[in-house]
PDB file of C-alpha atoms in Angstrom:
ATOM      1  CA  UNK A  25       4.352 -20.324  -8.797  1.00 67.00           C
ATOM      2  CA  UNK A  26       8.115 -20.522  -8.183  1.00 89.00           C
ATOM      3  CA  UNK A  27       9.812 -18.387  -5.571  1.00 92.00           C
ATOM      4  CA  UNK A  28      11.245 -15.750  -7.929  1.00 93.00           C
ATOM      5  CA  UNK A  29       7.906 -15.300  -9.674  1.00 94.00           C
ATOM      6  CA  UNK A  30       6.177 -15.105  -6.295  1.00 95.00           C
ATOM      7  CA  UNK A  31       8.617 -12.410  -5.161  1.00 95.00           C
ATOM      8  CA  UNK A  32       8.000 -10.363  -8.311  1.00 95.00           C
ATOM      9  CA  UNK A  33       4.228 -10.842  -7.952  1.00 94.00           C
ATOM     10  CA  UNK A  34       4.241  -9.905  -4.254  1.00 96.00           C
ATOM     11  CA  UNK A  35       6.451  -6.865  -4.728  1.00 96.00           C
ATOM     12  CA  UNK A  36       4.577  -5.532  -7.762  1.00 94.00           C
ATOM     13  CA  UNK A  37       1.226  -5.969  -5.999  1.00 94.00           C
ATOM     14  CA  UNK A  38       2.403  -4.228  -2.835  1.00 96.00           C
ATOM     15  CA  UNK A  39       4.164  -1.447  -4.737  1.00 95.00           C
ATOM     16  CA  UNK A  40       1.000  -0.767  -6.726  1.00 93.00           C
ATOM     17  CA  UNK A  41      -1.296  -0.613  -3.686  1.00 93.00           C
ATOM     18  CA  UNK A  42       1.107   1.407  -1.488  1.00 94.00           C
ATOM     19  CA  UNK A  43       1.744   3.678  -4.497  1.00 90.00           C
ATOM     20  CA  UNK A  44       4.707   5.575  -3.007  1.00 92.00           C
ATOM     21  CA  UNK A  45       5.075   7.815  -6.066  1.00 90.00           C
ATOM     22  CA  UNK A  46       1.487   8.969  -5.690  1.00 87.00           C
ATOM     23  CA  UNK A  47       2.091   9.307  -1.957  1.00 90.00           C
ATOM     24  CA  UNK A  48       4.924  11.738  -2.663  1.00 92.00           C
ATOM     25  CA  UNK A  49       2.361  14.334  -3.793  1.00 88.00           C
ATOM     26  CA  UNK A  50       0.546  14.201  -0.451  1.00 88.00           C
ATOM     27  CA  UNK A  51       3.812  13.980   1.477  1.00 92.00           C
ATOM     28  CA  UNK A  52       5.194  17.094  -0.201  1.00 91.00           C
ATOM     29  CA  UNK A  53       2.020  19.051   0.524  1.00 87.00           C
ATOM     30  CA  UNK A  54       2.035  18.015   4.190  1.00 89.00           C
ATOM     31  CA  UNK A  55       5.726  18.853   4.716  1.00 90.00           C
ATOM     32  CA  UNK A  56       6.020  21.981   2.574  1.00 86.00           C
ATOM     33  CA  UNK A  57       6.607  24.256   5.600  1.00 88.00           C
ATOM     34  CA  UNK A  58       9.255  22.003   7.171  1.00 91.00           C
ATOM     35  CA  UNK A  59      13.006  22.244   6.865  1.00 93.00           C
ATOM     36  CA  UNK A  60      14.800  19.542   4.890  1.00 93.00           C
ATOM     37  CA  UNK A  61      16.016  17.893   8.097  1.00 94.00           C
ATOM     38  CA  UNK A  62      12.545  17.913   9.682  1.00 93.00           C
ATOM     39  CA  UNK A  63      11.047  16.466   6.515  1.00 95.00           C
ATOM     40  CA  UNK A  64      13.596  13.648   6.354  1.00 95.00           C
ATOM     41  CA  UNK A  65      13.103  12.761  10.033  1.00 95.00           C
ATOM     42  CA  UNK A  66       9.348  12.643   9.471  1.00 95.00           C
ATOM     43  CA  UNK A  67       9.836  10.451   6.396  1.00 96.00           C
ATOM     44  CA  UNK A  68      11.932   7.972   8.367  1.00 97.00           C
ATOM     45  CA  UNK A  69       9.468   7.807  11.263  1.00 96.00           C
ATOM     46  CA  UNK A  70       6.363   7.467   9.089  1.00 96.00           C
ATOM     47  CA  UNK A  71       7.772   4.823   6.726  1.00 97.00           C
ATOM     48  CA  UNK A  72       9.242   2.826   9.629  1.00 97.00           C
ATOM     49  CA  UNK A  73       5.890   2.791  11.431  1.00 97.00           C
ATOM     50  CA  UNK A  74       4.057   1.834   8.230  1.00 97.00           C
ATOM     51  CA  UNK A  75       6.495  -1.040   7.639  1.00 97.00           C
ATOM     52  CA  UNK A  76       6.048  -2.285  11.228  1.00 97.00           C
ATOM     53  CA  UNK A  77       2.251  -2.216  10.832  1.00 97.00           C
ATOM     54  CA  UNK A  78       2.504  -4.096   7.540  1.00 97.00           C
ATOM     55  CA  UNK A  79       4.800  -6.766   8.998  1.00 97.00           C
ATOM     56  CA  UNK A  80       2.504  -7.094  12.020  1.00 97.00           C
ATOM     57  CA  UNK A  81      -0.457  -7.973   9.813  1.00 96.00           C
ATOM     58  CA  UNK A  82       1.736 -10.286   7.743  1.00 97.00           C
ATOM     59  CA  UNK A  83       2.461 -12.277  10.899  1.00 96.00           C
ATOM     60  CA  UNK A  84      -0.995 -12.100  12.497  1.00 96.00           C
ATOM     61  CA  UNK A  85      -3.230 -12.011   9.409  1.00 93.00           C
ATOM     62  CA  UNK A  86      -4.072 -15.723   9.367  1.00 91.00           C
ATOM     63  CA  UNK A  87      -4.748 -15.695  13.102  1.00 93.00           C
ATOM     64  CA  UNK A  88      -7.178 -12.792  12.674  1.00 92.00           C
ATOM     65  CA  UNK A  89      -8.972 -14.563   9.806  1.00 92.00           C
ATOM     66  CA  UNK A  90      -9.266 -17.789  11.819  1.00 91.00           C
ATOM     67  CA  UNK A  91     -10.570 -15.881  14.835  1.00 92.00           C
ATOM     68  CA  UNK A  92     -13.389 -14.358  12.800  1.00 91.00           C
ATOM     69  CA  UNK A  93     -13.949 -17.520  10.749  1.00 92.00           C
ATOM     70  CA  UNK A  94     -13.165 -15.830   7.434  1.00 92.00           C
ATOM     71  CA  UNK A  95     -11.574 -17.845   4.640  1.00 92.00           C
ATOM     72  CA  UNK A  96      -8.688 -16.491   2.605  1.00 93.00           C
ATOM     73  CA  UNK A  97     -10.768 -16.807  -0.578  1.00 94.00           C
ATOM     74  CA  UNK A  98     -13.568 -14.704   0.909  1.00 94.00           C
ATOM     75  CA  UNK A  99     -10.962 -12.075   1.718  1.00 94.00           C
ATOM     76  CA  UNK A 100      -9.604 -12.369  -1.827  1.00 94.00           C
ATOM     77  CA  UNK A 101     -13.024 -11.473  -3.255  1.00 95.00           C
ATOM     78  CA  UNK A 102     -13.679  -8.655  -0.768  1.00 93.00           C
ATOM     79  CA  UNK A 103     -10.115  -7.385  -1.081  1.00 92.00           C
ATOM     80  CA  UNK A 104     -10.243  -7.535  -4.868  1.00 93.00           C
ATOM     81  CA  UNK A 105     -13.349  -5.342  -4.891  1.00 94.00           C
ATOM     82  CA  UNK A 106     -11.684  -2.897  -2.486  1.00 92.00           C
ATOM     83  CA  UNK A 107      -8.507  -2.802  -4.583  1.00 92.00           C
ATOM     84  CA  UNK A 108     -10.554  -2.121  -7.718  1.00 92.00           C
ATOM     85  CA  UNK A 109     -12.104   0.914  -6.018  1.00 90.00           C
ATOM     86  CA  UNK A 110      -8.612   2.129  -5.073  1.00 89.00           C
ATOM     87  CA  UNK A 111      -7.368   1.465  -8.618  1.00 90.00           C
ATOM     88  CA  UNK A 112     -10.307   3.383 -10.091  1.00 89.00           C
ATOM     89  CA  UNK A 113      -9.418   6.411  -7.975  1.00 86.00           C
ATOM     90  CA  UNK A 114      -5.770   6.109  -9.039  1.00 88.00           C
ATOM     91  CA  UNK A 115      -6.719   5.932 -12.723  1.00 87.00           C
ATOM     92  CA  UNK A 116      -8.725   9.126 -12.245  1.00 83.00           C
ATOM     93  CA  UNK A 117      -5.687  10.626 -10.456  1.00 72.00           C
ATOM     94  CA  UNK A 118      -7.675  11.144  -7.270  1.00 70.00           C
ATOM     95  CA  UNK A 119      -6.580  10.663  -3.667  1.00 60.00           C
ATOM     96  CA  UNK A 120      -7.970   7.251  -2.815  1.00 57.00           C
ATOM     97  CA  UNK A 121     -11.039   7.379  -0.582  1.00 52.00           C
ATOM     98  CA  UNK A 122      -9.894   4.047   0.844  1.00 53.00           C
ATOM     99  CA  UNK A 123      -6.801   5.555   2.411  1.00 54.00           C
ATOM    100  CA  UNK A 124      -7.404   9.232   3.095  1.00 57.00           C
ATOM    101  CA  UNK A 125      -9.775  11.992   2.054  1.00 57.00           C
ATOM    102  CA  UNK A 126      -8.958  15.540   1.007  1.00 59.00           C
ATOM    103  CA  UNK A 127     -10.783  16.790   4.115  1.00 59.00           C
ATOM    104  CA  UNK A 128      -8.561  14.664   6.368  1.00 56.00           C
ATOM    105  CA  UNK A 129      -5.463  16.025   4.621  1.00 57.00           C
ATOM    106  CA  UNK A 130      -6.611  19.601   5.227  1.00 57.00           C
ATOM    107  CA  UNK A 131      -7.336  18.925   8.907  1.00 57.00           C
ATOM    108  CA  UNK A 132      -3.950  17.279   9.437  1.00 55.00           C
ATOM    109  CA  UNK A 133      -1.916  20.259   8.207  1.00 56.00           C
ATOM    110  CA  UNK A 134      -1.641  21.735  11.711  1.00 57.00           C
ATOM    111  CA  UNK A 135      -1.009  18.459  13.540  1.00 63.00           C
ATOM    112  CA  UNK A 136       2.386  17.657  15.033  1.00 67.00           C
ATOM    113  CA  UNK A 137       1.983  13.902  14.622  1.00 81.00           C
ATOM    114  CA  UNK A 138       1.269  13.738  10.899  1.00 90.00           C
ATOM    115  CA  UNK A 139       3.930  11.024  10.589  1.00 90.00           C
ATOM    116  CA  UNK A 140       1.430   8.729  12.348  1.00 92.00           C
ATOM    117  CA  UNK A 141      -1.801  10.078  10.881  1.00 89.00           C
ATOM    118  CA  UNK A 142      -2.306  10.490   7.997  1.00 88.00           C
ATOM    119  CA  UNK A 143       1.052   9.429   6.501  1.00 91.00           C
ATOM    120  CA  UNK A 144       1.879   6.059   8.121  1.00 92.00           C
ATOM    121  CA  UNK A 145      -1.766   5.198   8.645  1.00 89.00           C
ATOM    122  CA  UNK A 146      -3.784   5.236   6.461  1.00 87.00           C
ATOM    123  CA  UNK A 147      -1.850   6.755   3.522  1.00 90.00           C
ATOM    124  CA  UNK A 148       0.804   4.016   3.374  1.00 94.00           C
ATOM    125  CA  UNK A 149      -0.925   1.195   5.256  1.00 94.00           C
ATOM    126  CA  UNK A 150      -4.618   1.609   4.606  1.00 91.00           C
ATOM    127  CA  UNK A 151      -7.210  -1.182   4.485  1.00 91.00           C
ATOM    128  CA  UNK A 152      -6.230  -2.034   0.911  1.00 92.00           C
ATOM    129  CA  UNK A 153      -2.577  -2.557   1.822  1.00 94.00           C
ATOM    130  CA  UNK A 154      -3.415  -4.624   4.910  1.00 95.00           C
ATOM    131  CA  UNK A 155      -5.875  -6.781   2.962  1.00 94.00           C
ATOM    132  CA  UNK A 156      -3.329  -7.338   0.186  1.00 95.00           C
ATOM    133  CA  UNK A 157      -0.677  -8.416   2.683  1.00 96.00           C
ATOM    134  CA  UNK A 158      -2.995 -10.933   4.356  1.00 95.00           C
ATOM    135  CA  UNK A 159      -4.040 -12.356   0.973  1.00 95.00           C
ATOM    136  CA  UNK A 160      -0.415 -12.672  -0.152  1.00 95.00           C
ATOM    137  CA  UNK A 161       0.507 -14.469   3.079  1.00 95.00           C
ATOM    138  CA  UNK A 162      -2.475 -16.763   2.562  1.00 91.00           C
ATOM    139  CA  UNK A 163      -1.301 -17.488  -0.969  1.00 91.00           C
ATOM    140  CA  UNK A 164       2.163 -18.560   0.196  1.00 93.00           C
ATOM    141  CA  UNK A 165       2.758 -22.289  -0.204  1.00 90.00           C
ATOM    142  CA  UNK A 166       5.632 -22.546   2.264  1.00 93.00           C
ATOM    143  CA  UNK A 167       7.373 -20.789   5.136  1.00 94.00           C
ATOM    144  CA  UNK A 168       9.966 -19.615   2.615  1.00 96.00           C
ATOM    145  CA  UNK A 169       7.272 -17.907   0.549  1.00 96.00           C
ATOM    146  CA  UNK A 170       5.935 -16.293   3.726  1.00 96.00           C
ATOM    147  CA  UNK A 171       9.429 -14.879   4.169  1.00 97.00           C
ATOM    148  CA  UNK A 172       9.350 -13.707   0.547  1.00 97.00           C
ATOM    149  CA  UNK A 173       6.216 -11.655   1.268  1.00 97.00           C
ATOM    150  CA  UNK A 174       7.986 -10.037   4.223  1.00 97.00           C
ATOM    151  CA  UNK A 175      10.977  -9.270   1.988  1.00 97.00           C
ATOM    152  CA  UNK A 176       8.602  -7.712  -0.553  1.00 98.00           C
ATOM    153  CA  UNK A 177       7.041  -5.589   2.219  1.00 98.00           C
ATOM    154  CA  UNK A 178      10.459  -4.433   3.434  1.00 98.00           C
ATOM    155  CA  UNK A 179      11.631  -3.676  -0.105  1.00 98.00           C
ATOM    156  CA  UNK A 180       8.461  -1.711  -0.885  1.00 98.00           C
ATOM    157  CA  UNK A 181       8.839   0.497   2.166  1.00 98.00           C
ATOM    158  CA  UNK A 182      12.585   0.874   1.625  1.00 98.00           C
ATOM    159  CA  UNK A 183      11.830   2.324  -1.809  1.00 97.00           C
ATOM    160  CA  UNK A 184       9.071   4.433  -0.250  1.00 97.00           C
ATOM    161  CA  UNK A 185      11.588   5.848   2.237  1.00 98.00           C
ATOM    162  CA  UNK A 186      13.979   6.740  -0.588  1.00 97.00           C
ATOM    163  CA  UNK A 187      11.198   8.439  -2.561  1.00 96.00           C
ATOM    164  CA  UNK A 188      10.005  10.378   0.493  1.00 97.00           C
ATOM    165  CA  UNK A 189      13.584  11.309   1.391  1.00 96.00           C
ATOM    166  CA  UNK A 190      14.078  12.838  -2.070  1.00 96.00           C
ATOM    167  CA  UNK A 191      10.416  13.848  -2.468  1.00 94.00           C
ATOM    168  CA  UNK A 192      11.057  17.518  -3.222  1.00 92.00           C
ATOM    169  CA  UNK A 193      13.631  16.721  -5.909  1.00 93.00           C
ATOM    170  CA  UNK A 194      11.356  14.075  -7.443  1.00 92.00           C
ATOM    171  CA  UNK A 195       8.447  16.497  -7.424  1.00 90.00           C
ATOM    172  CA  UNK A 196      10.531  19.122  -9.207  1.00 89.00           C
ATOM    173  CA  UNK A 197      11.883  16.567 -11.686  1.00 89.00           C
ATOM    174  CA  UNK A 198       8.635  14.845 -12.660  1.00 86.00           C
ATOM    175  CA  UNK A 199       6.225  17.653 -11.903  1.00 85.00           C
ATOM    176  CA  UNK A 200       2.642  17.203 -10.777  1.00 81.00           C
ATOM    177  CA  UNK A 201       1.498  15.969 -14.196  1.00 84.00           C
ATOM    178  CA  UNK A 202       4.294  13.414 -14.520  1.00 87.00           C
ATOM    179  CA  UNK A 203       3.523  11.948 -11.114  1.00 86.00           C
ATOM    180  CA  UNK A 204      -0.178  11.692 -11.940  1.00 85.00           C
ATOM    181  CA  UNK A 205       0.651   9.834 -15.161  1.00 88.00           C
ATOM    182  CA  UNK A 206       2.703   7.309 -13.158  1.00 87.00           C
ATOM    183  CA  UNK A 207      -0.132   6.995 -10.618  1.00 87.00           C
ATOM    184  CA  UNK A 208      -2.597   6.253 -13.432  1.00 89.00           C
ATOM    185  CA  UNK A 209      -0.313   3.504 -14.761  1.00 89.00           C
ATOM    186  CA  UNK A 210      -0.069   1.953 -11.279  1.00 90.00           C
ATOM    187  CA  UNK A 211      -3.851   2.180 -11.027  1.00 90.00           C
ATOM    188  CA  UNK A 212      -4.265   0.230 -14.242  1.00 91.00           C
ATOM    189  CA  UNK A 213      -1.887  -2.471 -12.985  1.00 91.00           C
ATOM    190  CA  UNK A 214      -3.684  -2.604  -9.646  1.00 92.00           C
ATOM    191  CA  UNK A 215      -7.070  -2.945 -11.371  1.00 93.00           C
ATOM    192  CA  UNK A 216      -5.800  -6.003 -13.247  1.00 93.00           C
ATOM    193  CA  UNK A 217      -4.506  -7.504  -9.986  1.00 92.00           C
ATOM    194  CA  UNK A 218      -7.854  -6.795  -8.320  1.00 93.00           C
ATOM    195  CA  UNK A 219      -9.683  -8.703 -11.040  1.00 94.00           C
ATOM    196  CA  UNK A 220      -7.243 -11.582 -10.555  1.00 93.00           C
ATOM    197  CA  UNK A 221      -7.918 -11.600  -6.797  1.00 94.00           C
ATOM    198  CA  UNK A 222     -11.678 -11.765  -7.351  1.00 95.00           C
ATOM    199  CA  UNK A 223     -11.452 -14.419 -10.082  1.00 96.00           C
ATOM    200  CA  UNK A 224      -9.224 -16.735  -8.029  1.00 94.00           C
ATOM    201  CA  UNK A 225     -11.327 -16.211  -4.913  1.00 94.00           C
ATOM    202  CA  UNK A 226     -14.627 -16.964  -6.639  1.00 95.00           C
ATOM    203  CA  UNK A 227     -13.177 -20.008  -8.408  1.00 95.00           C
ATOM    204  CA  UNK A 228     -11.742 -21.461  -5.194  1.00 94.00           C
ATOM    205  CA  UNK A 229     -15.009 -20.874  -3.331  1.00 93.00           C
ATOM    206  CA  UNK A 230     -16.907 -22.576  -6.154  1.00 91.00           C
ATOM    207  CA  UNK A 231     -14.538 -25.553  -6.137  1.00 90.00           C
ATOM    208  CA  UNK A 232     -14.882 -25.922  -2.356  1.00 87.00           C
ATOM    209  CA  UNK A 233     -18.573 -26.742  -2.859  1.00 85.00           C
ATOM    210  CA  UNK A 234     -17.884 -29.479  -5.412  1.00 75.00           C
TER     211      UNK A 234
END
């Protein structure tokens, strides 16, 4: 896979799993009582923290796998299954159980640190996002492609920040139904990527025994 194709693949995969458009629905509900300035400050803090967490696992992912003796292909299979569960929830237009539950959203309404939990973690950087990042870094064939993954992470969260910054306008423009339609489309794309993760992982594990 050449570098441009790898960038497109990395970005599209990350954008689908982070699902910032779907996240706007939760973000709007959590910040509905805030002023515009308070909401924008919270958006900046939460997206920045999520990006830092994502970049941290991009750098340390291989070290963590080596420490626990887990191969990248084993993570591909496990991650693919996890991503398929997330994608299934997205297709049904449900809040993903992998990232955050409705009960957790309700409990967080009165918290002052919602930019940390549940927005930055786990809404934006849940287990599915972290797993995807580690798999993408493991798929990189060079240091340059590792840098490409980090660029894709930064670009994904930059777009997320823009969407959160204009979340109320976007919500009014697209409406709840329009945003759910987009979420379903992202879920379908993510399901296809999940199948690809599992297929490549199983094939590589099979070939390692030959």
